[in-house]
Short mmCIF file of C-alpha atoms in Angstrom, two decimals:
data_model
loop_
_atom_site.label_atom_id
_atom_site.label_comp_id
_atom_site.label_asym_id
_atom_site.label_seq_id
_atom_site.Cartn_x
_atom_site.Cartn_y
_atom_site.Cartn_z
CA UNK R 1 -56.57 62.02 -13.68
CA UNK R 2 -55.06 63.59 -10.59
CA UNK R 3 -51.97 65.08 -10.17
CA UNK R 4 -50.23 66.27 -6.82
CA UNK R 5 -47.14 68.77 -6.91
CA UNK R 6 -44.21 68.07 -4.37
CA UNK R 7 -40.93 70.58 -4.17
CA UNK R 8 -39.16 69.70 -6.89
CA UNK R 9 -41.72 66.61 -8.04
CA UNK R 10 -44.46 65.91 -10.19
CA UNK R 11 -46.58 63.01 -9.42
CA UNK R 12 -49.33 61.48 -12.47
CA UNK R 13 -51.44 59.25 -11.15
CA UNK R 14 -53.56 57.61 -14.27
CA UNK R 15 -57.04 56.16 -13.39
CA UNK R 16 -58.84 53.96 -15.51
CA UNK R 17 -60.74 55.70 -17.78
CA UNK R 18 -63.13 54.54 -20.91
CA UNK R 19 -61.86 53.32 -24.07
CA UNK R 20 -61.93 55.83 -26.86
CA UNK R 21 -60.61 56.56 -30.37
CA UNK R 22 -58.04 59.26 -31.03
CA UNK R 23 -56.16 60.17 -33.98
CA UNK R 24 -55.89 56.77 -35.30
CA UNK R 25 -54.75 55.14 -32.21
CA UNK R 26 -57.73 53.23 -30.30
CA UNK R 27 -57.07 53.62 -26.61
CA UNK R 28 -58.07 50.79 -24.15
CA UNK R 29 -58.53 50.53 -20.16
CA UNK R 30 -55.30 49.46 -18.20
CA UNK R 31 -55.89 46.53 -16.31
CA UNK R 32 -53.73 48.29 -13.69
CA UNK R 33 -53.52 52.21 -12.44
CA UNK R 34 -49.97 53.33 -12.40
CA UNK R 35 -47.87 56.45 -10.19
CA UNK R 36 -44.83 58.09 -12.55
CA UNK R 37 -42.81 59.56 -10.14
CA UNK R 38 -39.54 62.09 -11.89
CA UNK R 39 -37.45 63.66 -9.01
CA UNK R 40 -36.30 67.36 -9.08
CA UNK R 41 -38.67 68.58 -11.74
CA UNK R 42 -41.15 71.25 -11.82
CA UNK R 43 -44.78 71.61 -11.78
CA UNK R 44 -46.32 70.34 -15.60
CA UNK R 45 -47.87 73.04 -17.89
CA UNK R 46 -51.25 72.31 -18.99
CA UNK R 47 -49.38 71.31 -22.58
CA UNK R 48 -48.07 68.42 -20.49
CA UNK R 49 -51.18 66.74 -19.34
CA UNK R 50 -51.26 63.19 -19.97
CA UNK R 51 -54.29 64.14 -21.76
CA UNK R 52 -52.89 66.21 -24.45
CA UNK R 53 -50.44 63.92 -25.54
CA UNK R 54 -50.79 63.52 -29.41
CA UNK R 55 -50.07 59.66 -30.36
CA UNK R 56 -50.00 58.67 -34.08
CA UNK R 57 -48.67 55.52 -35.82
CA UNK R 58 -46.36 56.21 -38.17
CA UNK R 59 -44.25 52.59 -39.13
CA UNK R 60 -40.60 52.65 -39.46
CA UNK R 61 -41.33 49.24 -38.91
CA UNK R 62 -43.87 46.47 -39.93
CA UNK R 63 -42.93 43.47 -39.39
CA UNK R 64 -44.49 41.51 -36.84
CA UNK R 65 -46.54 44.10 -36.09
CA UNK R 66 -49.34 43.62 -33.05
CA UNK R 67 -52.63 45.23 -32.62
CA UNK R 68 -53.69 47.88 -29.49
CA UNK R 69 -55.58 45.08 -28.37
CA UNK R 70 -54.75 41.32 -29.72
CA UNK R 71 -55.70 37.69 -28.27
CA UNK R 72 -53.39 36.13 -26.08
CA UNK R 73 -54.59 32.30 -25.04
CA UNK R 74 -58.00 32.56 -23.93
CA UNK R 75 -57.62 36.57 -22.96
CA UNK R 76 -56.21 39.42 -24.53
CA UNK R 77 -53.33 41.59 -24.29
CA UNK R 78 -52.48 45.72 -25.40
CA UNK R 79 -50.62 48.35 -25.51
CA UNK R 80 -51.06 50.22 -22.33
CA UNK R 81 -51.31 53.48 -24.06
CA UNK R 82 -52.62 55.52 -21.18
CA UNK R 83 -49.70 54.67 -19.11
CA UNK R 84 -47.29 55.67 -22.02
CA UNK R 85 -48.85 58.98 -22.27
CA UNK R 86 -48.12 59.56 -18.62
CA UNK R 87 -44.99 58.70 -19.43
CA UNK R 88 -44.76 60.81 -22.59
CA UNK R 89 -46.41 63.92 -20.34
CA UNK R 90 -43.75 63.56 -18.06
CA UNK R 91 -40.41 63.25 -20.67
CA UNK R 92 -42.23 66.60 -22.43
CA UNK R 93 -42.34 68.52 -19.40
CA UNK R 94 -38.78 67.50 -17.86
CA UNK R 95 -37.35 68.56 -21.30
CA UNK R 96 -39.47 72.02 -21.37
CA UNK R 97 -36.79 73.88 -19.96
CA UNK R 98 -33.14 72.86 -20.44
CA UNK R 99 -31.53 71.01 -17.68
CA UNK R 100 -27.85 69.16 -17.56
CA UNK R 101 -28.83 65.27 -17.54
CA UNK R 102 -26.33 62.61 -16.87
CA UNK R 103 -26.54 58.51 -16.57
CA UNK R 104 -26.02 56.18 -13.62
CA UNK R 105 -23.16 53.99 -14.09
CA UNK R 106 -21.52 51.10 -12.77
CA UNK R 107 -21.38 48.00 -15.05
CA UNK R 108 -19.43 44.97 -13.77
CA UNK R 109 -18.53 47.28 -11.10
CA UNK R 110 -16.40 49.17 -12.80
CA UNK R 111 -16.50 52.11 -10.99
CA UNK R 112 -15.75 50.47 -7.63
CA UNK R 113 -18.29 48.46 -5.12
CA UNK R 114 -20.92 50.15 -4.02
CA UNK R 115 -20.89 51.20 -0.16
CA UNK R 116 -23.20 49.17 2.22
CA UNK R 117 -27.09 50.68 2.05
CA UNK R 118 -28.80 51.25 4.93
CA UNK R 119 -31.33 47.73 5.71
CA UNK R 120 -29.49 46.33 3.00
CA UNK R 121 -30.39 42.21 3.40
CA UNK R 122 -29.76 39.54 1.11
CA UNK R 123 -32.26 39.18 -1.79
CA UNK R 124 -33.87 35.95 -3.21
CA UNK R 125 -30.79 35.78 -5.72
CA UNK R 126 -28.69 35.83 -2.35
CA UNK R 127 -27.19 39.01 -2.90
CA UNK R 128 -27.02 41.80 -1.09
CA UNK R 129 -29.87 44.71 -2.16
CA UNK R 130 -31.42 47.93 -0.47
CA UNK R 131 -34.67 48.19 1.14
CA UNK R 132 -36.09 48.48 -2.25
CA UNK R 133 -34.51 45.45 -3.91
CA UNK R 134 -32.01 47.26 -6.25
CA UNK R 135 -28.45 44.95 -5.93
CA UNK R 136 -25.19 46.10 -4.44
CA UNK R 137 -23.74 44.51 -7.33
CA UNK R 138 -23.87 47.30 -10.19
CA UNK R 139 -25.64 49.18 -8.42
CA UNK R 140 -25.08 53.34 -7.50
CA UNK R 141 -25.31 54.39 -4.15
CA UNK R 142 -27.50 57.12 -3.28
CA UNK R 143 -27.33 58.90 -0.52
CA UNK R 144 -29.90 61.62 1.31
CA UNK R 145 -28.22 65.02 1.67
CA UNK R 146 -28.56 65.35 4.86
CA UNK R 147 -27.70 61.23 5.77
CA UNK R 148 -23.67 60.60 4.13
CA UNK R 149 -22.91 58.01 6.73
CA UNK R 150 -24.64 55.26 4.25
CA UNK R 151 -26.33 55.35 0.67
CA UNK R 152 -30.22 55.47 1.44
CA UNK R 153 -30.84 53.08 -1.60
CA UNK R 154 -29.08 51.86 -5.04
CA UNK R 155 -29.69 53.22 -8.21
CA UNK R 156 -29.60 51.09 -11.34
CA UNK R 157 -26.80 51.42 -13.90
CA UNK R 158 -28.40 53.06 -16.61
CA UNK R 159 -30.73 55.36 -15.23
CA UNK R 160 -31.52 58.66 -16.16
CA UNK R 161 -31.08 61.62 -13.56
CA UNK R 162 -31.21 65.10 -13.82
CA UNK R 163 -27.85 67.28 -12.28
CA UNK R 164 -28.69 69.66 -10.02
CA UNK R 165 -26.67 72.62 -9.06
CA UNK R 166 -22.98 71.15 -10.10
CA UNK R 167 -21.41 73.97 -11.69
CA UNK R 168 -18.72 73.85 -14.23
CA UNK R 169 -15.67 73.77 -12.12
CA UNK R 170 -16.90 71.93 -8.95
CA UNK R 171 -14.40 70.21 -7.16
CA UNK R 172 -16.74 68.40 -4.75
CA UNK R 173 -16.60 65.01 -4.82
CA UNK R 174 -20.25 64.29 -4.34
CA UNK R 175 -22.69 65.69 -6.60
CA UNK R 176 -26.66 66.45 -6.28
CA UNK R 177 -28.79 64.46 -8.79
CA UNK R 178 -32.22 63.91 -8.90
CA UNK R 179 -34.03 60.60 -10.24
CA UNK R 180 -36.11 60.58 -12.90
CA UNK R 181 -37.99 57.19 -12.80
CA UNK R 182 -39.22 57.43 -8.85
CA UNK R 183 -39.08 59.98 -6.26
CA UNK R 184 -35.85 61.99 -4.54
CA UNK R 185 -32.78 64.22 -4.75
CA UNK R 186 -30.06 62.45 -3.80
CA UNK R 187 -26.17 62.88 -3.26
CA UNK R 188 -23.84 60.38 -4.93
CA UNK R 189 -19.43 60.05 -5.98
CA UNK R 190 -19.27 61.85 -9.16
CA UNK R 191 -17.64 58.67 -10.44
CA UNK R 192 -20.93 57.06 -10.62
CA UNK R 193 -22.15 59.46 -13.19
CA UNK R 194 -21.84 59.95 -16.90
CA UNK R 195 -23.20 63.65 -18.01
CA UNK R 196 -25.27 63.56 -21.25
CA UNK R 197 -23.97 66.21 -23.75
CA UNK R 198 -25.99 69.33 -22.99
CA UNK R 199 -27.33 69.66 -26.43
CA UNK R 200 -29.33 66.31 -26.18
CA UNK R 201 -33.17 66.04 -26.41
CA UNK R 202 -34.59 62.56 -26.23
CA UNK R 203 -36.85 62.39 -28.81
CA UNK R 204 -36.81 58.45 -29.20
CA UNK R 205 -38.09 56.51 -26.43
CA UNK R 206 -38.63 52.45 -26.17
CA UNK R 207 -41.35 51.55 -24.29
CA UNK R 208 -41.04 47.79 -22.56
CA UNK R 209 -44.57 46.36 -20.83
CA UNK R 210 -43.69 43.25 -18.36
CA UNK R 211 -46.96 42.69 -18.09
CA UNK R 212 -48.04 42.54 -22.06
CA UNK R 213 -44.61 41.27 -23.09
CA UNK R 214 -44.71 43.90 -25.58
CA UNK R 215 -42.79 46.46 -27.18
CA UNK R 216 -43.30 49.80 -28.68
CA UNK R 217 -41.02 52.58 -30.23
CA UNK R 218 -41.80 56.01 -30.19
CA UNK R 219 -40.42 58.95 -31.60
CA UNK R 220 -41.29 62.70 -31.20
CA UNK R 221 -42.01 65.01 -34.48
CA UNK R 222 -43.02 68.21 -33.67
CA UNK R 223 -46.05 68.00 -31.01
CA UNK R 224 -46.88 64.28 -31.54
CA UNK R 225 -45.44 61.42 -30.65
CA UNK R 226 -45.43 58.96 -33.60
CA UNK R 227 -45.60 54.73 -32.98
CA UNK R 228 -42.72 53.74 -35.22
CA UNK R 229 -42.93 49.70 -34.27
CA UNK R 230 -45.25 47.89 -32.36
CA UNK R 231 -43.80 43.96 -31.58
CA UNK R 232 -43.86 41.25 -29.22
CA UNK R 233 -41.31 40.69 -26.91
CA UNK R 234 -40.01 38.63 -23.99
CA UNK R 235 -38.53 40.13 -20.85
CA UNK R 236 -36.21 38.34 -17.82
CA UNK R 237 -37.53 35.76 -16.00
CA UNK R 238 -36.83 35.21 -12.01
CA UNK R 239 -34.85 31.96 -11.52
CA UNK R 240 -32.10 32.29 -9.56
CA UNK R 241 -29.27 32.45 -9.04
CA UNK R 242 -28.70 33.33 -13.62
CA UNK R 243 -31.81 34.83 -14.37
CA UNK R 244 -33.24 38.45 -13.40
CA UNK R 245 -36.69 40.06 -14.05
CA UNK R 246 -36.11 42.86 -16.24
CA UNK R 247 -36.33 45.74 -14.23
CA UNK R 248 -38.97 48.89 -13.79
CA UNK R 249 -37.36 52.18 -14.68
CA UNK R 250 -36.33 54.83 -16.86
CA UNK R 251 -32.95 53.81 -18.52
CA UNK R 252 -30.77 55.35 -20.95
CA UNK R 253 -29.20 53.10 -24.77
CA UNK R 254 -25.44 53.31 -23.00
CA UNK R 255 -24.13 50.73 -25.67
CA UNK R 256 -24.66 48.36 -28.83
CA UNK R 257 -23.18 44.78 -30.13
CA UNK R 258 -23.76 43.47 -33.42
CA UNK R 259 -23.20 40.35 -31.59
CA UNK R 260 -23.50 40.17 -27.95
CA UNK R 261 -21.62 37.13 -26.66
CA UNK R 262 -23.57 34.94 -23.88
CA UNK R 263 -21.89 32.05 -21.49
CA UNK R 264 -23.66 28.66 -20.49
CA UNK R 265 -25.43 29.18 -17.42
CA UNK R 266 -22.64 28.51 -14.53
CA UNK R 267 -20.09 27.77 -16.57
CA UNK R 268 -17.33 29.67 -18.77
CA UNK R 269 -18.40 28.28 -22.11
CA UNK R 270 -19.78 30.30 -24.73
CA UNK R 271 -22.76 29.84 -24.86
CA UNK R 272 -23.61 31.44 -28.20
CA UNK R 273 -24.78 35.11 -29.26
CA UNK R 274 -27.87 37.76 -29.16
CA UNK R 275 -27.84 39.45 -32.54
CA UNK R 276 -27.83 43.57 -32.59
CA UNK R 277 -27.79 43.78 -28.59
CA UNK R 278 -28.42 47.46 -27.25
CA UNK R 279 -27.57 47.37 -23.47
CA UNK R 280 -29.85 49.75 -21.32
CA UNK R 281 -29.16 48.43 -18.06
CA UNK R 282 -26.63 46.26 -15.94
CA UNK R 283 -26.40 43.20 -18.26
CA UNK R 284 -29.99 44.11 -19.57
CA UNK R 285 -29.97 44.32 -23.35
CA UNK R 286 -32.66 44.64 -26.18
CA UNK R 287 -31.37 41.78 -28.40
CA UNK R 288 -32.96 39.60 -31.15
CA UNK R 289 -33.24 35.53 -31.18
CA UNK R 290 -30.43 34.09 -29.13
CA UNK R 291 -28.47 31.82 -31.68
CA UNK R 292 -27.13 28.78 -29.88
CA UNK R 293 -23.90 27.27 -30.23
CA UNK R 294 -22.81 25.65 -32.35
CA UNK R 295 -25.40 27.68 -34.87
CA UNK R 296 -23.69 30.60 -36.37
CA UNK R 297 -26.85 31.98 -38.58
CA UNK R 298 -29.31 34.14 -37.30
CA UNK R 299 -32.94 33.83 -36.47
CA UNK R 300 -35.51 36.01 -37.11
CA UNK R 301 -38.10 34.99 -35.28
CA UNK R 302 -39.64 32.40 -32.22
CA UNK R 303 -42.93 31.38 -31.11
CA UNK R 304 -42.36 32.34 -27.38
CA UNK R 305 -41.86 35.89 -28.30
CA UNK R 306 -45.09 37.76 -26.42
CA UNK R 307 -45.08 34.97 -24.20
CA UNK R 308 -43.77 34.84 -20.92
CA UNK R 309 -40.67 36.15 -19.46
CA UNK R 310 -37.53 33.96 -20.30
CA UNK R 311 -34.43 35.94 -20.66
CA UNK R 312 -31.79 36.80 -18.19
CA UNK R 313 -32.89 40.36 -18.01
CA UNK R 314 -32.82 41.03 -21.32
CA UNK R 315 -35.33 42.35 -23.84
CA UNK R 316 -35.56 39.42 -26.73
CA UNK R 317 -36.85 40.49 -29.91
CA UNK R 318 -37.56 39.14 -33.78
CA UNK R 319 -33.87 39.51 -35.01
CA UNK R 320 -35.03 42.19 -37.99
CA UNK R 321 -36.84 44.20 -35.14
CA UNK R 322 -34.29 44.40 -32.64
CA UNK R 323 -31.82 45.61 -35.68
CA UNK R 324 -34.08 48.14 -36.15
CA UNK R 325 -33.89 49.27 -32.87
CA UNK R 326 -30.01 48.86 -33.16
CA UNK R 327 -29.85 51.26 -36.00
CA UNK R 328 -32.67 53.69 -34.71
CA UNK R 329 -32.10 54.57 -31.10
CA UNK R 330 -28.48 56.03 -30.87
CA UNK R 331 -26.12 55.83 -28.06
CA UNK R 332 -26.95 58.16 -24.67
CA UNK R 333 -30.03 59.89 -26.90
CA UNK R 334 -32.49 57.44 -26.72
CA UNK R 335 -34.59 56.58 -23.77
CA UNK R 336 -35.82 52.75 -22.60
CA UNK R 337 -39.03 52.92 -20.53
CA UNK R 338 -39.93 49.35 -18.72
CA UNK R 339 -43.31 49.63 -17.25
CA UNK R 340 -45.65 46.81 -15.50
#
């Protein structure tokens, strides 16, 4: 484990380390060593060390339930637990001393078109995206504080960011944020920004792996973090121009549907619904089975769940699994963590 401390920054980088038992929870190598970058935060106690992260299963929910390690085709697949403690480490420390948080957004572009990024070029969807591949279109522009001429980058609708120095009162009409899920302090229209109530802790966090097409819950009880589910899932595909990878980040639950209604690709038929549908991101929601239309009951479950990525962005669960989630994780107090 080595860590490096930047003004302002913490950066975890996780090494592969040996398999070992702890508290229940078997831990296994990542097949891949992962940076967790969280902008504008200080340096980590000791109590925040990756390594001192307390994990326990504790089921809220058992259905479907996978294994740390499980057979996949003629491999195997996990739970990247090592990289979730980094994670865990890092939410722990940010939320050590209290801070004002808010949420990036700009769904549908509803609060107005982002300005022009710097090297923004048209993407392999044939939109226009930033240097770093984040879209125009629903995207937040960021800007460097000392660059206002054009947003540096895009910041995904949903994201969690920390306020910095924006008293009560402030007419400006720029405010300084910092990003939680990579590196930077930033300057962006307070229009793009919903603040969190100042009394929230996140103490339930979804963890997504693109990789493992997996997904855990995880809630915090007084120095552990307990596994409350433990599922398959399937995450977005690329194939343009209707379908979107899922993307990396830390997002914030900004809304639910009991039934979130989907058109035919291209067209302006309905195409049919995604049962209890909690949106994290853009159009990115953690849904169960699509039902089809004409089909108007629901379905539990599908073989290509743990698969490979097929949705358009989206987070496709077992039906009864992704109502948990619906009930469990409320509204702009529960965290969604998509990792590779």
């Amino acid at each position: 484990m080595k860590i490096t401390v930047f003004p302002f920054l913490f950066l975890f980088i996780l090494n592969s380390c040996s398999s070992k038992a702890e508290k229940e929870l078997t831990l296994h190598d990542s097949t891949h060593n992962e940076e967790m970058r969280a902008g504008s935060l200080s340096t980590p106690k000791e109590t925040f060390l990756p390594e001192n992260i307390i994990i326990e299963k504790e089921f809220l929910y058992d259905k479907h339930t996978l294994e740390d390690v499980y057979p996949y085709k003629d491999t195997t697949r996990e739970f990247q637990w090592n990289k979730i403690r980094v994670y865990l480490a890092m939410i722990d420390s940010i939320q050590s001393e209290p801070s004002l948080w808010g949420i990036l957004k700009n769904r549908s572009n509803k609060n107005g078109v982002a300005p022009l990024a710097r090297n923004a070029n048209k993407n392999k969807y044939n939109n226009m995206a930033d240097a770093f591949g984040v879209e125009r279109y629903q995207g937040i522009p960021l800007y460097l504080p000392e660059a206002l001429d054009a947003p540096e980058r895009y910041g995904w609708d949903g994201s969690l960011v920390k306020i910095i120095n924006n008293p009560t009162g402030d007419t400006s009409e720029l405010i300084n944020i910092g990003t939680v899920a990579f590196e930077g302090e930033w300057k962006t229209p307070k229009k793009y920004v919903t603040y969190i109530a100042d009394t929230t802790i996140f103490t339930k966090v979804i963890f997504v792996d693109r990789t493992n097409q997996n997904i855990a819950t995880m809630e915090k009880a007084g120095n552990k973090w307990l596994v409350r589910s433990m599922n398959p899932a399937t995450t977005g595909v690329h194939r343009p121009p209707y379908m979107h990878e899922t993307p990396l980040g830390i997002f914030v639950i900004q809304e639910k549907k009991s039934k979130m209604i989907f058109l035919k690709d291209g067209s302006v038929q309905t195409g049919g619904f995604a049962p209890y549908a909690s949106r994290f991101c853009n159009g990115g929601y953690i849904h169960g089975v699509p039902v089809n239309s004409p089909r108007k009951a629901l379905i539990e479950y599908s073989p290509t769940l743990g698969t490979t990525p097929r949705s358009h962005m989206c987070v496709r669960n077992a039906t009864s699994h992704a109502e948990y989630v619906f009930n469990w994780a409320p509204i702009e107090q529960a965290l969604v963590i998509v990792l590779e």
